[in-house]
Amino acid sequence: MTPSPLHVQRVRDEEACELAAVAALAAAEAGAPPSSALDLALGLAGQHYADIMTMVSVYWRRVRFALSGGVVEPDPGVSAAGVELVRLIKDAESNGDDLRDRLNVYLENSFERRDFELRRRIEVVPVYMIIVLVLFFMPAILLVLVGPSFLALLRALYEV
């Protein structure tokens, strides 16, 4: 069972945003302010995920330079993980919160989502194994176990 292209793209978006969050966390640990930390993180993650990080950085610039009360809607190409990361940085910057705590919570939630998805996919494997067992192995086992008895019964009925 191959995953759909949308699922693959969503997983890739989440990986890119996790990489950016880890890089922003490292920059925040070094003492960078939130906006500089995200700029550095987007540049670093853009080395591996250029298409995704370009859209997120455009959204970040729009959010950063928007009017103080204005709500900026993300472009359709920006992933939900990217929007969440940008809004987290913007909130930390505007509220004066510690960016490291917020990024730790973001990464923890991201890893929990990934773990939940993996467990959900693992729970389906026994069902597929049972289907293979019933379709392929059970008929062969029945043929080996019941076949000689059935042949003996046919011989007995034929001789009568």
PDB file of C-alpha atoms in Angstrom, residues 10 13 20-21 49 60 62 72 80 94-95 106 111 125 127 133 135 143 149 154:
ATOM      1  CA  ARG A  10       2.281  16.635   4.181  1.00  0.00           C
ATOM      2  CA  ASP A  13       6.192  19.687   4.993  1.00  0.00           C
ATOM      3  CA  ALA A  20      13.328  24.774  10.909  1.00  0.00           C
ATOM      4  CA  ALA A  21      12.044  24.569  14.493  1.00  0.00           C
ATOM      5  CA  TYR A  49      13.623  21.952   1.518  1.00  0.00           C
ATOM      6  CA  TRP A  60       6.749  35.030   7.521  1.00  0.00           C
ATOM      7  CA  ARG A  62       3.948  39.082   5.221  1.00  0.00           C
ATOM      8  CA  VAL A  72      -2.615  37.750   7.354  1.00  0.00           C
ATOM      9  CA  ALA A  80      -0.329  23.917   8.320  1.00  0.00           C
ATOM     10  CA  SER A  94       4.921  40.149  20.346  1.00  0.00           C
ATOM     11  CA  ASN A  95       4.307  38.792  23.880  1.00  0.00           C
ATOM     12  CA  TYR A 106       5.957  22.646  19.239  1.00  0.00           C
ATOM     13  CA  PHE A 111       6.923  14.181  17.542  1.00  0.00           C
ATOM     14  CA  VAL A 125      -0.390  -4.789   9.844  1.00  0.00           C
ATOM     15  CA  VAL A 127      -5.147  -7.396   9.628  1.00  0.00           C
ATOM     16  CA  LEU A 133      -2.917 -16.310   6.072  1.00  0.00           C
ATOM     17  CA  LEU A 135      -6.140 -16.733   1.470  1.00  0.00           C
ATOM     18  CA  LEU A 143      -5.202 -29.719   1.509  1.00  0.00           C
ATOM     19  CA  SER A 149      -8.497 -38.592   4.499  1.00  0.00           C
ATOM     20  CA  LEU A 154     -13.239 -41.802  -2.014  1.00  0.00           C
TER      21      LEU A 154
END
